[in-house]
PDB file of C-alpha atoms in Angstrom:
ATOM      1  CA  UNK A   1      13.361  -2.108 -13.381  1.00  0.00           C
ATOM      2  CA  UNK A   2      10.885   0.317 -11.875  1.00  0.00           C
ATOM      3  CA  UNK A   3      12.238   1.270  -8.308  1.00  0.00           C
ATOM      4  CA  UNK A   4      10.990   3.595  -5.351  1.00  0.00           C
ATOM      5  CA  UNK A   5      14.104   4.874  -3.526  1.00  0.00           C
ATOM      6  CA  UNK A   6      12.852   6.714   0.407  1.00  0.00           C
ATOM      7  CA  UNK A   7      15.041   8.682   2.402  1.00  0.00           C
ATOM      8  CA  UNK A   8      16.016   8.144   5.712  1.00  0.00           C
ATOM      9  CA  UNK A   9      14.787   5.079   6.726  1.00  0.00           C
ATOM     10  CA  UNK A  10      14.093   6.614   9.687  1.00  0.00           C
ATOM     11  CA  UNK A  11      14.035   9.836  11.802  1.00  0.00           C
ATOM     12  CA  UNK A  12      13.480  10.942  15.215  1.00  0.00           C
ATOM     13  CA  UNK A  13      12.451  14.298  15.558  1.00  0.00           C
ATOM     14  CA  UNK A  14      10.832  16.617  18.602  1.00  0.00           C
ATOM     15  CA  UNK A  15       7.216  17.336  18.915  1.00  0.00           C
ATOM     16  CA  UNK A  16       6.480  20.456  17.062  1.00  0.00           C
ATOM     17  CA  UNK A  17       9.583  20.237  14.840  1.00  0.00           C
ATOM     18  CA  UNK A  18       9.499  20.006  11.043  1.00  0.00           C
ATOM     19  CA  UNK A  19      10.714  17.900   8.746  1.00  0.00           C
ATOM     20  CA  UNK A  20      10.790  16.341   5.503  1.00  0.00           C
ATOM     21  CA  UNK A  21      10.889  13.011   4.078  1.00  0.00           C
ATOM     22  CA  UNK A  22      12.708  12.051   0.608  1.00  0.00           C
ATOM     23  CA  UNK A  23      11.131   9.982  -2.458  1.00  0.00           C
ATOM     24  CA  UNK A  24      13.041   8.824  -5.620  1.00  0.00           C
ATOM     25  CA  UNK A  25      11.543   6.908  -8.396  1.00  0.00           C
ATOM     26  CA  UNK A  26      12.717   5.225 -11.478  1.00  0.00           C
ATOM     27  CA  UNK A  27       9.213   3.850 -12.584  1.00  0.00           C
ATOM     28  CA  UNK A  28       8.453   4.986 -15.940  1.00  0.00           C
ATOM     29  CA  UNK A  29       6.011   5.650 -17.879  1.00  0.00           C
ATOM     30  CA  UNK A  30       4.539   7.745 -14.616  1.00  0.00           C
ATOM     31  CA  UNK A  31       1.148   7.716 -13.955  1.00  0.00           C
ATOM     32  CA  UNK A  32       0.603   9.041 -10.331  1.00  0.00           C
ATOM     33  CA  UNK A  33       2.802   9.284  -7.057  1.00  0.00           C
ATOM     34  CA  UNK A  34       0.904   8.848  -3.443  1.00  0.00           C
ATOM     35  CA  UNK A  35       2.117   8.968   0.015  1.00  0.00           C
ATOM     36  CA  UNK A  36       0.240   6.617   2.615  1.00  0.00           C
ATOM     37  CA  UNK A  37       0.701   7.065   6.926  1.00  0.00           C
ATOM     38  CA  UNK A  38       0.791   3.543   8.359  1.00  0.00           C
ATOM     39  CA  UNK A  39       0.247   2.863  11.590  1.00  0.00           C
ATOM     40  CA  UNK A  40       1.588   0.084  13.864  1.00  0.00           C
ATOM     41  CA  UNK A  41      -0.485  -2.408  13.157  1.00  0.00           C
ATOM     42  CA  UNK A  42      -2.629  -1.081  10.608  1.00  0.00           C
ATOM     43  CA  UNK A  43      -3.474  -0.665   7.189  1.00  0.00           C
ATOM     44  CA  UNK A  44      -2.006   2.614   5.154  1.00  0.00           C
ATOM     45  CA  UNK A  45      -4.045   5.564   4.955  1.00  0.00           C
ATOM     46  CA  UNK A  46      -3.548   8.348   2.071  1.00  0.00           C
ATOM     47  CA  UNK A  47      -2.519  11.687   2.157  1.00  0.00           C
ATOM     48  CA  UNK A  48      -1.914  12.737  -0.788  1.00  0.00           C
ATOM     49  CA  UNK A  49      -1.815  11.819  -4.701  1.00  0.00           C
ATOM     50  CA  UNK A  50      -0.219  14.000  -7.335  1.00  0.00           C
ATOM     51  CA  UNK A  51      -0.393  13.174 -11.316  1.00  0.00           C
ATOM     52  CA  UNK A  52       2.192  14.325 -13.996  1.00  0.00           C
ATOM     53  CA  UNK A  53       0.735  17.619 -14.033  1.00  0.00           C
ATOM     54  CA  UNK A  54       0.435  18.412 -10.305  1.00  0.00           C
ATOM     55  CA  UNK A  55       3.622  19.830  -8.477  1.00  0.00           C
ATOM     56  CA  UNK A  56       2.509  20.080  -4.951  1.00  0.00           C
ATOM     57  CA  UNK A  57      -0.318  18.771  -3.118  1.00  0.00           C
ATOM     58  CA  UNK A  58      -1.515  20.169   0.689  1.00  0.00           C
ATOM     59  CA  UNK A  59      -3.328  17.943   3.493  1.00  0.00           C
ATOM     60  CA  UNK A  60      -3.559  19.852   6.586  1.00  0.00           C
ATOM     61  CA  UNK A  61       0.166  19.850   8.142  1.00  0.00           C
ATOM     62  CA  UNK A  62       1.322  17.397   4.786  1.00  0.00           C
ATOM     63  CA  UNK A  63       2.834  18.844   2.230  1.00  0.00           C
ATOM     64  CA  UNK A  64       3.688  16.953  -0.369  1.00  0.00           C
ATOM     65  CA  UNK A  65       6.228  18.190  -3.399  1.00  0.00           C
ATOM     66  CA  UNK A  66       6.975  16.582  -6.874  1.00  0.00           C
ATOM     67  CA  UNK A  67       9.219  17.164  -9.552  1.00  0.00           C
ATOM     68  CA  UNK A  68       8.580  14.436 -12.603  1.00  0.00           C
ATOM     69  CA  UNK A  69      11.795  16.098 -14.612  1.00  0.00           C
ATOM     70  CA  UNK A  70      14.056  15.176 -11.736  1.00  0.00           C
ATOM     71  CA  UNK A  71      11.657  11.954 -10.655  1.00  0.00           C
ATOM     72  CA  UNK A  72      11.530  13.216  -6.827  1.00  0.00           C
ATOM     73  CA  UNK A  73       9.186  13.907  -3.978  1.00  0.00           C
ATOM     74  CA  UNK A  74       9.639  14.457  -0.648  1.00  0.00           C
ATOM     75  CA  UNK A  75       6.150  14.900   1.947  1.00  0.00           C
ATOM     76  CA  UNK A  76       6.721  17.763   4.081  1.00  0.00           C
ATOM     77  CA  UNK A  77       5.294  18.022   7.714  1.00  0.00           C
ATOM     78  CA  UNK A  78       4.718  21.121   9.668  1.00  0.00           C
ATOM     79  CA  UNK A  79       4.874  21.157  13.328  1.00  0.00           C
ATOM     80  CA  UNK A  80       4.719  17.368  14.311  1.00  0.00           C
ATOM     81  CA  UNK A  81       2.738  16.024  16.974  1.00  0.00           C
ATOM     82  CA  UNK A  82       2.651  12.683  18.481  1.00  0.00           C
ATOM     83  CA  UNK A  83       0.375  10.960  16.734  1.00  0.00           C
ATOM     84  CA  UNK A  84       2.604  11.694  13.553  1.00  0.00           C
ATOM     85  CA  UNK A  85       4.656   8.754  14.532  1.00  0.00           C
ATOM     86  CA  UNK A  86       4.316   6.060  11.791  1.00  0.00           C
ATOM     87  CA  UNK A  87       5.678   4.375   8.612  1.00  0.00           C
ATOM     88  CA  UNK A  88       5.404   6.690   5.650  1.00  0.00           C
ATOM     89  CA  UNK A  89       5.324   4.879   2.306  1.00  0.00           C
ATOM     90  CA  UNK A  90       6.282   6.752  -0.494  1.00  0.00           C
ATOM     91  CA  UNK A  91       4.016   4.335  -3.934  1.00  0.00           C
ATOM     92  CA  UNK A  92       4.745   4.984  -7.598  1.00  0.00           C
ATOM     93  CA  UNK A  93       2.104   3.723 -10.350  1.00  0.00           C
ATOM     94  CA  UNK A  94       3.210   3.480 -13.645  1.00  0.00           C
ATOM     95  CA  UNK A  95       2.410   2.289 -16.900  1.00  0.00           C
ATOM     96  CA  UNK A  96      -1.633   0.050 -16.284  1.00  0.00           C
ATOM     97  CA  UNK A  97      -1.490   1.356 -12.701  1.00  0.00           C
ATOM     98  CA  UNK A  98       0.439  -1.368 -11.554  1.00  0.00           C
ATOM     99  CA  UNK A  99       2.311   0.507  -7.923  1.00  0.00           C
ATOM    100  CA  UNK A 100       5.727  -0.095  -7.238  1.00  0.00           C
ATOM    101  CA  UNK A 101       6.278   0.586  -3.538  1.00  0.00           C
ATOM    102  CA  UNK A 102       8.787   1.980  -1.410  1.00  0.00           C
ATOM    103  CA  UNK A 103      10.270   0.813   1.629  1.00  0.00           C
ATOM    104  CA  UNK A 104       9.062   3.853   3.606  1.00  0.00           C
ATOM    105  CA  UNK A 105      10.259   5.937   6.768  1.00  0.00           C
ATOM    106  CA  UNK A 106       9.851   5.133  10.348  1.00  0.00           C
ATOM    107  CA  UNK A 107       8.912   8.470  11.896  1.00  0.00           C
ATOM    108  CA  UNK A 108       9.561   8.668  15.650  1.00  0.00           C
ATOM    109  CA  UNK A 109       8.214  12.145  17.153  1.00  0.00           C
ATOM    110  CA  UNK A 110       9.141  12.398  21.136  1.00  0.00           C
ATOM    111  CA  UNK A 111       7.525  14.721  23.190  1.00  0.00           C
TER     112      UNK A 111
ATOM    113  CA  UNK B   1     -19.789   4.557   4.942  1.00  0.00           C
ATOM    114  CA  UNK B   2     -18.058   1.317   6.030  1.00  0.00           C
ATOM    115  CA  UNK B   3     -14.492   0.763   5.283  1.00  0.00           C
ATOM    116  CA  UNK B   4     -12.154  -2.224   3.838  1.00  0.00           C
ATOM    117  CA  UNK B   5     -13.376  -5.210   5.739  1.00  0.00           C
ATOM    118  CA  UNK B   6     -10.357  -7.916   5.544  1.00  0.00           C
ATOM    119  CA  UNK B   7     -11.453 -11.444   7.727  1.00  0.00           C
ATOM    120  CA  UNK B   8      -9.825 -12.956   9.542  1.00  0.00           C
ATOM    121  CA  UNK B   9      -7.442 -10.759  11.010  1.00  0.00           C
ATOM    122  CA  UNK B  10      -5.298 -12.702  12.318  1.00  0.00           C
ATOM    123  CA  UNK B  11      -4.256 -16.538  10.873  1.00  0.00           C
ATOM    124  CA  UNK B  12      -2.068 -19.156  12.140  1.00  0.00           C
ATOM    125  CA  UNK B  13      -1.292 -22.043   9.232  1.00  0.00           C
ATOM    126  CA  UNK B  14       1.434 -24.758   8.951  1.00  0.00           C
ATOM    127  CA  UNK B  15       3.856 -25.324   6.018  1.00  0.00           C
ATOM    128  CA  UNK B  16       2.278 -26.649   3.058  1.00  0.00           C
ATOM    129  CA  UNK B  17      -1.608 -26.408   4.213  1.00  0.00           C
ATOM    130  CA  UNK B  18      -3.734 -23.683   2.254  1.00  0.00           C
ATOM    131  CA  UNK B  19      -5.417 -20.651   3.231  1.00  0.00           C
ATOM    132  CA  UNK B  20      -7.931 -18.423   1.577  1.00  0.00           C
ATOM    133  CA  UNK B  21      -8.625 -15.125   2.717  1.00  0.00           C
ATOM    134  CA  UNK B  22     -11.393 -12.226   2.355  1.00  0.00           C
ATOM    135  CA  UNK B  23     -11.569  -9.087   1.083  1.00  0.00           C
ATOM    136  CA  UNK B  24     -15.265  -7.152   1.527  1.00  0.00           C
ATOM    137  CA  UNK B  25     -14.240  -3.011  -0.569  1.00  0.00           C
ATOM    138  CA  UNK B  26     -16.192  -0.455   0.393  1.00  0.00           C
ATOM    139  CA  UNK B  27     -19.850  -0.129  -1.264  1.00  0.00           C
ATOM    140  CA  UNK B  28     -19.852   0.879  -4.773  1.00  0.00           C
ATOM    141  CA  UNK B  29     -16.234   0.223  -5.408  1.00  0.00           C
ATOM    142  CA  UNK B  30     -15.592  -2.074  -7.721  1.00  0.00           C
ATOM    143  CA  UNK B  31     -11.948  -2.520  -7.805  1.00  0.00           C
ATOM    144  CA  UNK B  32      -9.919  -4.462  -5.562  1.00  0.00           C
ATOM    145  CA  UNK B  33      -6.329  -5.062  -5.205  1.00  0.00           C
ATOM    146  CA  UNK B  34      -4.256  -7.453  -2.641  1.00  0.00           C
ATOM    147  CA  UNK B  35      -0.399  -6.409  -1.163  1.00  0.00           C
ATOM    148  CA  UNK B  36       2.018  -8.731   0.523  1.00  0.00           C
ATOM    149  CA  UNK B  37       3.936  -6.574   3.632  1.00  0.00           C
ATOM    150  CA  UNK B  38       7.062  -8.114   5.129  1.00  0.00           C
ATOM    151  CA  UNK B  39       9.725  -6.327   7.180  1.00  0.00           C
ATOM    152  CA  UNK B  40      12.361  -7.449   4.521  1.00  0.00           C
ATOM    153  CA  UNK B  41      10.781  -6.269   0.988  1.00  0.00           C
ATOM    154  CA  UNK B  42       8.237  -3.833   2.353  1.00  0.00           C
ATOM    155  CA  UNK B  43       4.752  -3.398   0.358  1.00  0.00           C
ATOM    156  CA  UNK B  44       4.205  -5.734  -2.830  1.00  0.00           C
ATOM    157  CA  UNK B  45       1.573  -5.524  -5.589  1.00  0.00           C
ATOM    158  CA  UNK B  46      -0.173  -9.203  -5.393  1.00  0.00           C
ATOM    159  CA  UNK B  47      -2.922  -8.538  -8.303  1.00  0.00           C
ATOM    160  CA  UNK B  48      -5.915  -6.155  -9.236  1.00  0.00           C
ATOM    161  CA  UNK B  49      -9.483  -7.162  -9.879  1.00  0.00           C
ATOM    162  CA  UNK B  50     -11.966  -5.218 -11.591  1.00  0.00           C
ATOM    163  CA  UNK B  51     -15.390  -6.239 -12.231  1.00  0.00           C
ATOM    164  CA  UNK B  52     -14.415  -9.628 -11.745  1.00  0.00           C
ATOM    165  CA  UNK B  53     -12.020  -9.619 -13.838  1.00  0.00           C
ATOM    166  CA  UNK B  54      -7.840  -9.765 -13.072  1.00  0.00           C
ATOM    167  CA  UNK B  55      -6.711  -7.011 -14.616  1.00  0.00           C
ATOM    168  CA  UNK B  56      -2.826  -7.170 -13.405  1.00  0.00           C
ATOM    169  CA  UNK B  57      -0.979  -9.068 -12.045  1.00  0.00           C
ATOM    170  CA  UNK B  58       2.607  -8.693  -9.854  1.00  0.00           C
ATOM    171  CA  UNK B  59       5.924 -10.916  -9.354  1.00  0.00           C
ATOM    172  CA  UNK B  60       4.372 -13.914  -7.367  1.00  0.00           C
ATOM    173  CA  UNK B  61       4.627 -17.325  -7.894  1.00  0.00           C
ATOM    174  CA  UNK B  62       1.117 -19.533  -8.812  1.00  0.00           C
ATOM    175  CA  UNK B  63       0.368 -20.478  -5.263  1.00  0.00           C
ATOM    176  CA  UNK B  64      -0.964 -17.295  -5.161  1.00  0.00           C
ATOM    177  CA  UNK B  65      -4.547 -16.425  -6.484  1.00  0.00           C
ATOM    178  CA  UNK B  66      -7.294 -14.814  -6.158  1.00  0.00           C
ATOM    179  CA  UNK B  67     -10.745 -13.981  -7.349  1.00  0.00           C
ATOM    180  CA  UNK B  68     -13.689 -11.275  -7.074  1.00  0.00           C
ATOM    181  CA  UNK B  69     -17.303 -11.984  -7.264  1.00  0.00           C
ATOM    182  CA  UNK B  70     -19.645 -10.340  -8.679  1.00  0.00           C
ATOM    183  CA  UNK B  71     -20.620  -8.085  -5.667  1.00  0.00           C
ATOM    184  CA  UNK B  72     -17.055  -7.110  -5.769  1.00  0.00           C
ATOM    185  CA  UNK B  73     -16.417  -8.916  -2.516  1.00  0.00           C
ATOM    186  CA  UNK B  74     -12.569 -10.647  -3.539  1.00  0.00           C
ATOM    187  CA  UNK B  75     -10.662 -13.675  -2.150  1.00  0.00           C
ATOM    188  CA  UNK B  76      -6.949 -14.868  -2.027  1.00  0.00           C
ATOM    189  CA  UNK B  77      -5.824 -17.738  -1.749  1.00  0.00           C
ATOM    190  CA  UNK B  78      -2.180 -19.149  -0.938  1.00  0.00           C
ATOM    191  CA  UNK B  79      -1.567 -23.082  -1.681  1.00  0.00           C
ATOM    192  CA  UNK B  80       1.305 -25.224  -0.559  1.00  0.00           C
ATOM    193  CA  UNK B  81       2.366 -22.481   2.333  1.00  0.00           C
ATOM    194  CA  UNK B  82       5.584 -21.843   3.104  1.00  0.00           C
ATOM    195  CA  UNK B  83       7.818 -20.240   6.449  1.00  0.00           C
ATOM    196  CA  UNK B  84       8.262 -17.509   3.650  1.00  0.00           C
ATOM    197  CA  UNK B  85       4.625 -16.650   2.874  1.00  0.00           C
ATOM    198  CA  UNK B  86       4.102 -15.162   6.955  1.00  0.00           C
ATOM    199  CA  UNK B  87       3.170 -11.692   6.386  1.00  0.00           C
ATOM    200  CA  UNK B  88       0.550  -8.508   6.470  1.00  0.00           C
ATOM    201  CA  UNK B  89      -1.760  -9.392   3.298  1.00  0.00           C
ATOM    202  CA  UNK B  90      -3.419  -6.150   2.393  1.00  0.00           C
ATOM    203  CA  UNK B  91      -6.500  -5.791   0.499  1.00  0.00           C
ATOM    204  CA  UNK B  92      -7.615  -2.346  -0.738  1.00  0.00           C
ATOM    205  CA  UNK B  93     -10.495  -1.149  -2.975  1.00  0.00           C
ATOM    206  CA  UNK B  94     -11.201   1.785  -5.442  1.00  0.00           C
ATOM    207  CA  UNK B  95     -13.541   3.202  -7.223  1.00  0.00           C
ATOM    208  CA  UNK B  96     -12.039   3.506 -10.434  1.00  0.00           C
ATOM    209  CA  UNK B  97      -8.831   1.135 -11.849  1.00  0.00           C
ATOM    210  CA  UNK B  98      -6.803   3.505 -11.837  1.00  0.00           C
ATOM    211  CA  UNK B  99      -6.342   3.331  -7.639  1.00  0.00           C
ATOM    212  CA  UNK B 100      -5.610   7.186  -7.706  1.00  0.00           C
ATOM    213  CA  UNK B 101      -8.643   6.448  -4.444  1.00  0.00           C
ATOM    214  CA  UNK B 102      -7.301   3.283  -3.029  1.00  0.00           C
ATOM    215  CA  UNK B 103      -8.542   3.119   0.524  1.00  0.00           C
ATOM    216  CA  UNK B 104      -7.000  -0.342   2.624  1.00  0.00           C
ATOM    217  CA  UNK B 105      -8.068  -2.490   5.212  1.00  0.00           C
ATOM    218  CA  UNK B 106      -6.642  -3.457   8.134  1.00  0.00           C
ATOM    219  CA  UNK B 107      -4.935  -6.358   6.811  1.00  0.00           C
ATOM    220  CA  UNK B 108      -4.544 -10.014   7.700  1.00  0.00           C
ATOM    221  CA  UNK B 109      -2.223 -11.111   9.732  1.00  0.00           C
ATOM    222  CA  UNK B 110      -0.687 -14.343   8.360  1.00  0.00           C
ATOM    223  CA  UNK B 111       1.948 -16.642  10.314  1.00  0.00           C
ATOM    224  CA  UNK B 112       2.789 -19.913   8.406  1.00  0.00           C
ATOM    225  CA  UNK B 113       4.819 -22.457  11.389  1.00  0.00           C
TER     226      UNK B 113
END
């Protein structure tokens, strides 16, 4: 059964801090991994999609990481700020595109 | 460019009526794909139209459908609504199938009394 494992489920961190946010996958064949920022309240936004091929992927302070041997990911973010505070949804696609999602990570940054 | 359009946004429904709700993508994309988001089970893959066509389909039961037309503008509809069914429905579109550019809406907001 294709699965999308994210670690924590959530984290409180200080503004400016760093940190990074853990994705596990079982879905196989692999087609392409994305990371989405939800807001309360609103629909999830991209920030970044990486294929087979593709071991890290940059979006401003996102920096996402994947290795397809060890089926992992994690989405790194540099010097948080408020509005960082969301869900982040870690979404596997596999074999006709069909995305298996994660549960995400409740990201709480405090001034 | 607009965005996702989802109407309405918000919905209020009783146990076993229907609802149908609307999905307008963004101009030129032609695919169009519908989530379920509850606080329990988190995001889940409803189905994927393409040129009118479904092209997959996830782990729901029959009550749920859908439909796209043929100016890509898509529908869902829930019958026989259950306590269960309240949730975020998500509708996101794409350019290409393959959703590698899958941009959402804002989502209706579905409670079923």
């Amino acid at each position: 059964k294709n699965q999308v494992e994210q670690s924590p489920q959530s984290l409180i961190i200080l503004e400016g801090k760093n940190c990074t946010l853990q994705c596990n996958y079982t879905v196989s064949p692999f087609s392409n991994l994305r990371w989405y920022k939800q807001d309360t309240g609103r629909g999830p936004v991209s920030l970044t999609i990486m294929t087979f091929s593709e071991n890290t992927k940059s979006n401003g302070r996102y920096t996402a990481t994947l290795d397809a041997d060890t089926k992992q990911s994690s989405l790194h973010i540099t010097a948080s700020q408020l509005s960082d505070s969301a869900s982040y949804i870690c979404v596997v696609s596999g074999g006709s595109y069909i995305p298996t999602f994660g549960r995400g990570t409740s990201l709480i940054v405090h001034p | 460019k607009a965005g996702v359009t989802q109407t309405p946004r918000y919905l209020i429904k009783t146990r076993g009526q229907q609802v149908t709700l609307s999905c307008s993508p963004i101009s030129g994309h032609r695919s169009v794909s519908w989530y379920q988001q509850t606080p329990g089970q988190g995001l889940q893959f409803l189905f994927e139209y393409f040129s009118e066509t479904q092209r997959n389909k996830g782990n729901f039961p029959g009550r749920f459908s859908g439909r796209q037309f043929s100016n890509s503008r898509s529908e869902m509809n829930v019958s026989t609504l259950e306590l269960g069914d309240s949730a975020l429905y998500l509708c996101a579109s794409s350019p290409r199938q393959d959703n590698t550019e899958a941009f959402f809406g804002q989502g209706t907001r579905l409670t079923v009394v």
